[in-house]
mmCIF file with all atom_site columns, C-alpha atoms in Angstrom:
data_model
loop_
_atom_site.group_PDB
_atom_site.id
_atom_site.type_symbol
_atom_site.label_atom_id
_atom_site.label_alt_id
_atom_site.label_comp_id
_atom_site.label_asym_id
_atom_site.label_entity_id
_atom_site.label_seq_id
_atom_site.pdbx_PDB_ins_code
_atom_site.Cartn_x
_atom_site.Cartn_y
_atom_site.Cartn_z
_atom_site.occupancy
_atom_site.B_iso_or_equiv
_atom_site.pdbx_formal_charge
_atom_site.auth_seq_id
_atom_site.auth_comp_id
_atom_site.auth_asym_id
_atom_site.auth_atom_id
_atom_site.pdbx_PDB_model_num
ATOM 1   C CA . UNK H 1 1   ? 0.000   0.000   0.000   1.00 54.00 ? 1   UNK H CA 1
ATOM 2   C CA . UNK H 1 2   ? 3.043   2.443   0.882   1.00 53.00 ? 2   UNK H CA 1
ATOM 3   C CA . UNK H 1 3   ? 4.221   1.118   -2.451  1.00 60.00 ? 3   UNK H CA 1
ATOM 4   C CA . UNK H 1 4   ? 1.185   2.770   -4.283  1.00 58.00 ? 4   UNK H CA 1
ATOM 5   C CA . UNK H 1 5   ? 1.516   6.033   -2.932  1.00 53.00 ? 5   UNK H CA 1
ATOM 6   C CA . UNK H 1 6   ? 5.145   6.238   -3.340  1.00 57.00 ? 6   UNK H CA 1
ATOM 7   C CA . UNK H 1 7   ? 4.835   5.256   -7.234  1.00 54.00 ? 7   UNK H CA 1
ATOM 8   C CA . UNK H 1 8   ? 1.738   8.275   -7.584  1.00 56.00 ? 8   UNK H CA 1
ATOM 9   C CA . UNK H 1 9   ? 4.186   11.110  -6.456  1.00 61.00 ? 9   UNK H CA 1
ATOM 10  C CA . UNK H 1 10  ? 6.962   10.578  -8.534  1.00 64.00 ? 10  UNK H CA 1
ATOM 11  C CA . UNK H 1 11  ? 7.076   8.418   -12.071 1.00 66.00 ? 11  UNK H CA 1
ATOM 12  C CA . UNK H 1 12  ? 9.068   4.730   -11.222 1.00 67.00 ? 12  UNK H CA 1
ATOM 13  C CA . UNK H 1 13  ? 9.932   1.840   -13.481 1.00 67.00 ? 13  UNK H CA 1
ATOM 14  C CA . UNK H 1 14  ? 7.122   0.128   -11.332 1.00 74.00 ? 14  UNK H CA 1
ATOM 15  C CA . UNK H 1 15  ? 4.086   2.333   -11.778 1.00 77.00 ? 15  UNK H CA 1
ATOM 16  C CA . UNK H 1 16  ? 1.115   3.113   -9.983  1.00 79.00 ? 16  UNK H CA 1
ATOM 17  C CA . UNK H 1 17  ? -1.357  1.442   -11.917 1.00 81.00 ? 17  UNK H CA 1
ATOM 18  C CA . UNK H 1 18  ? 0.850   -1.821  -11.908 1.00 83.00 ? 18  UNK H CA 1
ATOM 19  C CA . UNK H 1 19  ? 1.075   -1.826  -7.383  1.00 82.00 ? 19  UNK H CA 1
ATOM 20  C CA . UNK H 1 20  ? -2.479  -0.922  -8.017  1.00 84.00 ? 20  UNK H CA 1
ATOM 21  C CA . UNK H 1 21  ? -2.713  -4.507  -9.913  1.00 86.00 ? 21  UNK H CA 1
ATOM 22  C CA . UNK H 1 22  ? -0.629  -6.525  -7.578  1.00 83.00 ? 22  UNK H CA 1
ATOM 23  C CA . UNK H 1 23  ? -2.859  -5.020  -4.492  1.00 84.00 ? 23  UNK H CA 1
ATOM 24  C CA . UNK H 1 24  ? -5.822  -6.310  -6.373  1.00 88.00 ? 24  UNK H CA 1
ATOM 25  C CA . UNK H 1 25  ? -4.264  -9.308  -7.291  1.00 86.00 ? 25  UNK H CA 1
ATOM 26  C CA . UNK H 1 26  ? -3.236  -9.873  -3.664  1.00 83.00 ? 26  UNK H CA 1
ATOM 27  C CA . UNK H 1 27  ? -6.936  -9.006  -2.474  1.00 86.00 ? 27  UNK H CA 1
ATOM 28  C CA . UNK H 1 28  ? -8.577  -11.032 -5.324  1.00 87.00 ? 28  UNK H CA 1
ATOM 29  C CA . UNK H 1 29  ? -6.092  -13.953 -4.105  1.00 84.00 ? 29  UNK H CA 1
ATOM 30  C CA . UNK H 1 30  ? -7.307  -13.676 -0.660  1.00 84.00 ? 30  UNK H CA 1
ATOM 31  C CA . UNK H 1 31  ? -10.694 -13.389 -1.636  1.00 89.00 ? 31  UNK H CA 1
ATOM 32  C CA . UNK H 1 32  ? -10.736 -16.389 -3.697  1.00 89.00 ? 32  UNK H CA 1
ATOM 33  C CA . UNK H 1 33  ? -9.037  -18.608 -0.816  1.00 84.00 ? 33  UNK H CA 1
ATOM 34  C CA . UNK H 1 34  ? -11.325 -17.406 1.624   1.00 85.00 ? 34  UNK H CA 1
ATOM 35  C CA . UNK H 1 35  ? -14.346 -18.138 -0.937  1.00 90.00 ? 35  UNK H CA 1
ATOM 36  C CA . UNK H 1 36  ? -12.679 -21.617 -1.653  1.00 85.00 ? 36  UNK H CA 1
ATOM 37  C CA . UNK H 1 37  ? -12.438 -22.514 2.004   1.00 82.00 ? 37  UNK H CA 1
ATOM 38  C CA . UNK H 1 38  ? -16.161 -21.913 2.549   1.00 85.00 ? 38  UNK H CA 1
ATOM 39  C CA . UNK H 1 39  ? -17.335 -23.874 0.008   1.00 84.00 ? 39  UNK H CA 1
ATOM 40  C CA . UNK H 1 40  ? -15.035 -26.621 0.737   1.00 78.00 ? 40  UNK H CA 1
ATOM 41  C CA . UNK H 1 41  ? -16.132 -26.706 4.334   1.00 77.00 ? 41  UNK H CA 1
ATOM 42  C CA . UNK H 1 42  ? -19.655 -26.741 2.809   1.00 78.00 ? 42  UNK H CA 1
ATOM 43  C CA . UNK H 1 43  ? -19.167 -29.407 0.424   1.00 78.00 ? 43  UNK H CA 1
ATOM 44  C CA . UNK H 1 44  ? -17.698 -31.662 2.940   1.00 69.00 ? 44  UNK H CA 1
ATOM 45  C CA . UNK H 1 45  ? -20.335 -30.658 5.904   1.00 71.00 ? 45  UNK H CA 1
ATOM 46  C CA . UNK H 1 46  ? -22.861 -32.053 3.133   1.00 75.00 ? 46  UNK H CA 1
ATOM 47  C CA . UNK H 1 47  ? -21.076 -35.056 1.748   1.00 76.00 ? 47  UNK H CA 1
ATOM 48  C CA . UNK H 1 48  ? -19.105 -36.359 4.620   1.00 73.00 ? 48  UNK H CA 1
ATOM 49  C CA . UNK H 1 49  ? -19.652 -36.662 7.836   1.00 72.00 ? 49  UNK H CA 1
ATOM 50  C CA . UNK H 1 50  ? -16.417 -36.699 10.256  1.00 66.00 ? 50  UNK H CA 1
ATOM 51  C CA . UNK H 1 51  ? -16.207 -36.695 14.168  1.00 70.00 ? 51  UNK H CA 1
ATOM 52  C CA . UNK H 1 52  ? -16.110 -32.565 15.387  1.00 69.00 ? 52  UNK H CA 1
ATOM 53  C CA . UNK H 1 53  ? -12.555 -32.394 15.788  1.00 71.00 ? 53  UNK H CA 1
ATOM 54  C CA . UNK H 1 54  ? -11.377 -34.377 12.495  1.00 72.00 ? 54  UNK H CA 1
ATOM 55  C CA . UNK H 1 55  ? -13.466 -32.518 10.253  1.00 64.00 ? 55  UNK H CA 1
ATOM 56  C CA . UNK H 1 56  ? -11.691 -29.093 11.055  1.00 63.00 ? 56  UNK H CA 1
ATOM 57  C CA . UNK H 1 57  ? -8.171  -30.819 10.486  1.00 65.00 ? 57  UNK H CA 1
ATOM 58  C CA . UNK H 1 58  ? -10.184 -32.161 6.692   1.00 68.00 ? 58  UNK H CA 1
ATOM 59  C CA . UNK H 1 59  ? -11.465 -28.909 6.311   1.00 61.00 ? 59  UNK H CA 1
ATOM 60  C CA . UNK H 1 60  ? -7.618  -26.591 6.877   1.00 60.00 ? 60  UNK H CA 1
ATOM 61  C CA . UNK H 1 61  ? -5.636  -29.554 4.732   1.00 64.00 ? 61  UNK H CA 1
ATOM 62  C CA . UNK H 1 62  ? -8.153  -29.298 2.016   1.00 63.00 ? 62  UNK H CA 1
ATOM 63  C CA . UNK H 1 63  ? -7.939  -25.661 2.497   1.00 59.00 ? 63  UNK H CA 1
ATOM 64  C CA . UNK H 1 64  ? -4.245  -25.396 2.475   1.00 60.00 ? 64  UNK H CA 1
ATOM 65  C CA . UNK H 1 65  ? -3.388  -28.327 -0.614  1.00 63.00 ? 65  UNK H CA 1
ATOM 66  C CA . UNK H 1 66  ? -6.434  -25.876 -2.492  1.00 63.00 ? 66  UNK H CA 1
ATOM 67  C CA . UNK H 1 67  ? -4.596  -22.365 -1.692  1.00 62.00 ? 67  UNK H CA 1
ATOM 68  C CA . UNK H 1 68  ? -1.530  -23.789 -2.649  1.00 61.00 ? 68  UNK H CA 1
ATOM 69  C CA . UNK H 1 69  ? -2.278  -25.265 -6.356  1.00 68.00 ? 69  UNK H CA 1
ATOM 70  C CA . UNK H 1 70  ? -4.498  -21.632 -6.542  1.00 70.00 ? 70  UNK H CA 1
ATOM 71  C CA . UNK H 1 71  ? -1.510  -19.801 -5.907  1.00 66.00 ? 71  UNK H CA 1
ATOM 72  C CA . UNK H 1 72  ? 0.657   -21.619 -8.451  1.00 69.00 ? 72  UNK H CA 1
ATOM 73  C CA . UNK H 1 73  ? -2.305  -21.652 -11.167 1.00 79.00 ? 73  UNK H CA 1
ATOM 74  C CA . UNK H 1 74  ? -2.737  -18.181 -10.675 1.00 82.00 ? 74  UNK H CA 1
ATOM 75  C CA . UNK H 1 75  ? 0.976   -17.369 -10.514 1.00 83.00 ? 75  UNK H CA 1
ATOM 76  C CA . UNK H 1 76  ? 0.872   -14.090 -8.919  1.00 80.00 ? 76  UNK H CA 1
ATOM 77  C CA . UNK H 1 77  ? 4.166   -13.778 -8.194  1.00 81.00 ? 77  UNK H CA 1
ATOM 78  C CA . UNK H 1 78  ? 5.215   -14.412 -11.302 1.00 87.00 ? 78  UNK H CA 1
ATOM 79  C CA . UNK H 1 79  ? 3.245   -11.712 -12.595 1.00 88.00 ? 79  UNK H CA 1
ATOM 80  C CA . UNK H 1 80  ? 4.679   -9.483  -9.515  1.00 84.00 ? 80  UNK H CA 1
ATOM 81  C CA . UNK H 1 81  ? 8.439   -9.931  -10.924 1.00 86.00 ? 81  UNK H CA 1
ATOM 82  C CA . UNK H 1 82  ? 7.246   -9.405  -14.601 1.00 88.00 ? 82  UNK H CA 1
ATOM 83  C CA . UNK H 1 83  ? 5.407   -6.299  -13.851 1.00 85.00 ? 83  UNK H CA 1
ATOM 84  C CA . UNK H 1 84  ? 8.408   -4.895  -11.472 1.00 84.00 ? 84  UNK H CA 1
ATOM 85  C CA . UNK H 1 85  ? 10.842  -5.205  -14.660 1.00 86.00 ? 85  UNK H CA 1
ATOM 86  C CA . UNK H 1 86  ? 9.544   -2.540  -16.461 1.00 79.00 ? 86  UNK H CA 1
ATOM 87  C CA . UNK H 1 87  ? 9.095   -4.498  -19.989 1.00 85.00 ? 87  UNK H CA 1
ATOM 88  C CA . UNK H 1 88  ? 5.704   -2.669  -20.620 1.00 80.00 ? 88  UNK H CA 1
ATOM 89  C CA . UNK H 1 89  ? 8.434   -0.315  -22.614 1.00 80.00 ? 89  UNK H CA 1
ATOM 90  C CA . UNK H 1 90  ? 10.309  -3.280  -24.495 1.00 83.00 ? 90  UNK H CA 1
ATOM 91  C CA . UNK H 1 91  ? 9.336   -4.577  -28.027 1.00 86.00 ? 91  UNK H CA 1
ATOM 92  C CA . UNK H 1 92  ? 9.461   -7.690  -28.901 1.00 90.00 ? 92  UNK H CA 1
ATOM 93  C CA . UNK H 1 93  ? 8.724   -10.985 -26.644 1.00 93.00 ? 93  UNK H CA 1
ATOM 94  C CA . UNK H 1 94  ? 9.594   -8.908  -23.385 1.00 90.00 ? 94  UNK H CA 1
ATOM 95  C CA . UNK H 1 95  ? 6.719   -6.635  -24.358 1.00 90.00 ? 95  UNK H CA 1
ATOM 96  C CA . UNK H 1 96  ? 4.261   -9.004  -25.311 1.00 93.00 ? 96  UNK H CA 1
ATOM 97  C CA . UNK H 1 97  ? 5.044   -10.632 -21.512 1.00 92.00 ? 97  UNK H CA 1
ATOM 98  C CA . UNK H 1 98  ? 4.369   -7.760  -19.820 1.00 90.00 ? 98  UNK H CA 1
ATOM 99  C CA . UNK H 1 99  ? 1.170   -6.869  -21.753 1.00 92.00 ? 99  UNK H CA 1
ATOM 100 C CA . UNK H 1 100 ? -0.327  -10.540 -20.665 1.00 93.00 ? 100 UNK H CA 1
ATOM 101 C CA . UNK H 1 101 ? 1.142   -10.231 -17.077 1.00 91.00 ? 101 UNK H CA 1
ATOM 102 C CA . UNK H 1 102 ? -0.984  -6.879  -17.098 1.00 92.00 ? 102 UNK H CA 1
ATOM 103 C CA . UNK H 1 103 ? -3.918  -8.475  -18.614 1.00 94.00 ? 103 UNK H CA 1
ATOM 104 C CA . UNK H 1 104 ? -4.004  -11.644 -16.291 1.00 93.00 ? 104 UNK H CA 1
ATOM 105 C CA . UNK H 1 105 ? -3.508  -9.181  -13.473 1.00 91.00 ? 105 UNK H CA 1
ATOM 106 C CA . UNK H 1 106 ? -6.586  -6.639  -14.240 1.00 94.00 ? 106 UNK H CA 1
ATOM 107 C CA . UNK H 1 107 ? -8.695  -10.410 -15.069 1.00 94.00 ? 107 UNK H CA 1
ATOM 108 C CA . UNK H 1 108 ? -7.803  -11.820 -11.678 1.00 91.00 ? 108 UNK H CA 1
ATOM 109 C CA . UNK H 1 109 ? -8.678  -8.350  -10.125 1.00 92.00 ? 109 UNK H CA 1
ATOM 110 C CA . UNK H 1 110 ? -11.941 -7.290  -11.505 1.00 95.00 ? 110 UNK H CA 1
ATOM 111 C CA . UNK H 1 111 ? -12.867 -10.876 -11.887 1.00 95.00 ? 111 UNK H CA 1
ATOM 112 C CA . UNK H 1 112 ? -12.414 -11.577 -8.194  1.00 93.00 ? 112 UNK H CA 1
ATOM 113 C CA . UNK H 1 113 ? -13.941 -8.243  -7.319  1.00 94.00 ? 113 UNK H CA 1
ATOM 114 C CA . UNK H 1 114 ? -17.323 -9.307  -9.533  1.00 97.00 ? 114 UNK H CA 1
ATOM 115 C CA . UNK H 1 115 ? -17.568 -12.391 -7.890  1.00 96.00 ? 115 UNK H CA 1
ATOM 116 C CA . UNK H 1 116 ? -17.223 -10.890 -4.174  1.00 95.00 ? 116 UNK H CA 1
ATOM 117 C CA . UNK H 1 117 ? -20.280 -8.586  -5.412  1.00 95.00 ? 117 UNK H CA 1
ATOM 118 C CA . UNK H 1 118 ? -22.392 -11.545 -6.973  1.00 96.00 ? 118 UNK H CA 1
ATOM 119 C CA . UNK H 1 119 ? -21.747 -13.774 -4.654  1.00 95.00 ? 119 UNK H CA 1
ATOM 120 C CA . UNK H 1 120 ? -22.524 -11.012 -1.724  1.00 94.00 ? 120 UNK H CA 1
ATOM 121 C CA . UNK H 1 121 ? -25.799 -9.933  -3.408  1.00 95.00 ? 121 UNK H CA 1
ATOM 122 C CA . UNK H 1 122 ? -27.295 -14.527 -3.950  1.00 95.00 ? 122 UNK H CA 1
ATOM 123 C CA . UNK H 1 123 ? -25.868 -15.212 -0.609  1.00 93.00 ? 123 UNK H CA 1
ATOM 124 C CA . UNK H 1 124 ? -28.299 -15.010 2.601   1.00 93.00 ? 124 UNK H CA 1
ATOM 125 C CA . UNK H 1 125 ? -27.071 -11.715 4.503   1.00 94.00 ? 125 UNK H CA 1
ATOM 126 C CA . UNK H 1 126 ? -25.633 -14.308 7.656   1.00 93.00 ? 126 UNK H CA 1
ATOM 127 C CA . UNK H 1 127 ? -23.265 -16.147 5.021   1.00 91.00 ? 127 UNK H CA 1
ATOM 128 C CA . UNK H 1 128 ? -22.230 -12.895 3.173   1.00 93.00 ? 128 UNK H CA 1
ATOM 129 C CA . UNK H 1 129 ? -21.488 -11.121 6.721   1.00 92.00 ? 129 UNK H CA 1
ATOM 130 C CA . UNK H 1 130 ? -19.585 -14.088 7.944   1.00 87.00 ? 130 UNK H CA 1
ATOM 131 C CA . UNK H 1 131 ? -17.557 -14.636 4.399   1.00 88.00 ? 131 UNK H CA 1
ATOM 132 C CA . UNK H 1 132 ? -16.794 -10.761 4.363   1.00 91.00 ? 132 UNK H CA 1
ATOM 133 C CA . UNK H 1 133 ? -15.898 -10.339 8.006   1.00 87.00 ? 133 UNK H CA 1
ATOM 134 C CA . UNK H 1 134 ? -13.144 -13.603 7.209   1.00 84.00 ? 134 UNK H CA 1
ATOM 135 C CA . UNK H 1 135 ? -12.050 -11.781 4.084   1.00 87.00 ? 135 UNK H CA 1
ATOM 136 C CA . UNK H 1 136 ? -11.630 -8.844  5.715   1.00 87.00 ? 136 UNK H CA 1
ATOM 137 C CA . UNK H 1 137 ? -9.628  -10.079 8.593   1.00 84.00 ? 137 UNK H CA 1
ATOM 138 C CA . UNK H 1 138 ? -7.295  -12.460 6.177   1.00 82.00 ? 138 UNK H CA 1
ATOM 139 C CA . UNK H 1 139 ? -6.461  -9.008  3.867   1.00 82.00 ? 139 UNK H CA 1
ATOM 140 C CA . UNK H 1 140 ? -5.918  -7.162  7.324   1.00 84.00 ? 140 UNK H CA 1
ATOM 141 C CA . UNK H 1 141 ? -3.684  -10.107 8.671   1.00 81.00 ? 141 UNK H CA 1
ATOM 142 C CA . UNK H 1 142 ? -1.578  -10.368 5.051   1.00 76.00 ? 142 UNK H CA 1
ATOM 143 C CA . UNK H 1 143 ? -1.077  -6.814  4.800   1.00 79.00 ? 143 UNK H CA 1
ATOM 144 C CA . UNK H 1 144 ? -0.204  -5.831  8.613   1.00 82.00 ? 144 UNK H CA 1
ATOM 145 C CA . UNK H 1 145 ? 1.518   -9.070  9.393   1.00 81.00 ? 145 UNK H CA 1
ATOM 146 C CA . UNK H 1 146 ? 2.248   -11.707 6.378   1.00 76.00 ? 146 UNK H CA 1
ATOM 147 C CA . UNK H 1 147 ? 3.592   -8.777  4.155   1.00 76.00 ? 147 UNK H CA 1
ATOM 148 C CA . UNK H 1 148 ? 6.036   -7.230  6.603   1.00 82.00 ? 148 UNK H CA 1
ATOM 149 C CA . UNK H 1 149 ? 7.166   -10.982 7.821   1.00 83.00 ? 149 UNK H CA 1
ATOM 150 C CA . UNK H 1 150 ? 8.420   -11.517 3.919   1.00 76.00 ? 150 UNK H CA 1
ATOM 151 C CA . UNK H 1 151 ? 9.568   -8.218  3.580   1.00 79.00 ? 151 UNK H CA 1
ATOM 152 C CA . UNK H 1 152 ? 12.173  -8.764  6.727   1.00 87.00 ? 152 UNK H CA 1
ATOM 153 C CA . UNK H 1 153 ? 12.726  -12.559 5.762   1.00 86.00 ? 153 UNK H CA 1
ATOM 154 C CA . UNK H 1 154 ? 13.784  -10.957 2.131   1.00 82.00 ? 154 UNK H CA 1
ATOM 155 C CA . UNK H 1 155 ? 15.760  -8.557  3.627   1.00 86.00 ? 155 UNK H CA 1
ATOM 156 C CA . UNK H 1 156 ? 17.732  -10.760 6.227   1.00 89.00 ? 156 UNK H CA 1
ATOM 157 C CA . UNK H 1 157 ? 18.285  -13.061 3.655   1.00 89.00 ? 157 UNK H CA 1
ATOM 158 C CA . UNK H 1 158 ? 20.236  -10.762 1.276   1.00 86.00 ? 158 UNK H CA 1
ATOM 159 C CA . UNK H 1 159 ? 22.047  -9.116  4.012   1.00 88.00 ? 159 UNK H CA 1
ATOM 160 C CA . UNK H 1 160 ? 23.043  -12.805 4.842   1.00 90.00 ? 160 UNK H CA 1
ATOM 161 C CA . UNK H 1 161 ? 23.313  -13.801 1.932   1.00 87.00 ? 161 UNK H CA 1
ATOM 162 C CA . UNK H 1 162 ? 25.991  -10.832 1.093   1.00 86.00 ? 162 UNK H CA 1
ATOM 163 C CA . UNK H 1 163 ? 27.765  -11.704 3.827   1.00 88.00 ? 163 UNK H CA 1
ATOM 164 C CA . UNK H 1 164 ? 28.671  -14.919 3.375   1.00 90.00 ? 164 UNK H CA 1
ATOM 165 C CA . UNK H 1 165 ? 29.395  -14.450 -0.407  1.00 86.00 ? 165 UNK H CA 1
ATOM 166 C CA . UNK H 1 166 ? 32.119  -11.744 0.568   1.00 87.00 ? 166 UNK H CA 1
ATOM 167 C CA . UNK H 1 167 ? 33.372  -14.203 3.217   1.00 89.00 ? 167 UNK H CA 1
ATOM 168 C CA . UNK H 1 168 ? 33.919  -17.226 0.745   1.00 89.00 ? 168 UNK H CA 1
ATOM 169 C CA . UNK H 1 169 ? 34.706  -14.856 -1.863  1.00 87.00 ? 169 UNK H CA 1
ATOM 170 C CA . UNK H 1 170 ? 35.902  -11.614 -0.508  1.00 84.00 ? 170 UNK H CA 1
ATOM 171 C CA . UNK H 1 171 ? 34.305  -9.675  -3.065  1.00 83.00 ? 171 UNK H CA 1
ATOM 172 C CA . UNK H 1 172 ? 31.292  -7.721  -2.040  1.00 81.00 ? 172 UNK H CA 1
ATOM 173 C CA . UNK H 1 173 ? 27.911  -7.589  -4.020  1.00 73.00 ? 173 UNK H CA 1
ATOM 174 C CA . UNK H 1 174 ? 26.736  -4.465  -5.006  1.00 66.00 ? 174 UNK H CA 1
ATOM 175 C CA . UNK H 1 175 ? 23.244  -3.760  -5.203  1.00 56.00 ? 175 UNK H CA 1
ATOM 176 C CA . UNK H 1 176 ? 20.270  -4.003  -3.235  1.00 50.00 ? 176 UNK H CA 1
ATOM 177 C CA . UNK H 1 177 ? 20.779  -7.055  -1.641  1.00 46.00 ? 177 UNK H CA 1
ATOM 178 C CA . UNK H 1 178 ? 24.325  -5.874  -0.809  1.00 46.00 ? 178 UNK H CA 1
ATOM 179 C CA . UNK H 1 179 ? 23.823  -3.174  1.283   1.00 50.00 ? 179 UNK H CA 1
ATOM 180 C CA . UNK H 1 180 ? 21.876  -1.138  3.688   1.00 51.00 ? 180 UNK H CA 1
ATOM 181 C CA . UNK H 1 181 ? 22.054  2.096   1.773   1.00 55.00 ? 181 UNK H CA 1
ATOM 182 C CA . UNK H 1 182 ? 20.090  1.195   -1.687  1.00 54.00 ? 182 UNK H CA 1
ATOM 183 C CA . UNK H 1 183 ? 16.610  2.360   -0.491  1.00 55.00 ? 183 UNK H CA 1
ATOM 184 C CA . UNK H 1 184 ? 14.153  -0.537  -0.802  1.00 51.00 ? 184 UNK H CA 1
ATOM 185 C CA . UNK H 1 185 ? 11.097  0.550   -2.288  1.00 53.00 ? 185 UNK H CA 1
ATOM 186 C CA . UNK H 1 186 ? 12.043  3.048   -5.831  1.00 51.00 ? 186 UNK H CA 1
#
């Protein structure tokens, strides 16, 4: 979210409108595991019945092997590290990339967002409130806690990582990943 408003005030390799995608993409990703997860939970409340404390363990491996395969199928971070490299100003195959990356990324996002409204407006209002009130809480756990947890496991791992390359090497990496003065976020 800092990300967005950093990229409107000043003109970056990694625009505004493409954060704006990857926050929809990460919203439209949480929706759609959230979504997933009740329905699973509702299929297998109808079709199988399981002693109480069994059928939650069912319900968060189902869950989890289901969010998993989504997030590969969906392959949003792929689309993340193709929109961060800036080839919507390439010709040629880098180009043509970038313009599906962007495309896949406004689908997934305005797709995810119509079926939050359509399923919100043929859902009874206790389901809806109880679906939203999850989705809500999973996008404020991802962004407050989830998001900041990768950002510091990224950056401990480069600092690390730098490290130990100039101590086997002694030759120090320049770059990002090399040092504490390259800001972060451009």
């Amino acid at each position: 979210v800092l990300g967005v408003f950093s990229a409107f005030r000043e003109t970056q390799a990694f625009s505004c409108g493409e954060r704006c995608l990857c926050l929809g993409m990460g919203l439209g990703c949480t929706w759609i595991s959230v979504f997933v997860k009740h329905a699973v939970k509702a299929a297998r409340a109808e079709s199988i019945e399981l002693p109480e404390g069994l059928g939650y363990h069912v319900d968060s491996l189902i869950c989890g092997v289901s969010a998993g395969v989504l997030n590969v199928i969906i392959g949003k971070s792929l689309v993340k590290m193709v929109l961060k490299k800036d080839w919507d100003q390439s010709k040629g195959i880098k180009g043509q990339i970038s313009t599906l990356a962007t495309a896949w990324a406004s689908i997934l996002t305005f797709g995810s967002l119509a079926h939050l409204v359509s399923y919100c407006l043929s859902a009874s209002d206790e389901v809806t409130s109880k679906v939203i009130t999850k989705w809500a809480h999973s996008v404020f756990m991802h962004m407050f806690i989830v998001e900041p947890m990768n950002i510091a496991a990224s950056v401990a791992f480069a600092v690390v990582g730098a490290q130990i390359w100039e101590r086997l090497t002694g030759r120090k990496i320049n770059g990002p990943s090399g040092d504490l003065e390259t800001p972060l976020l451009r």
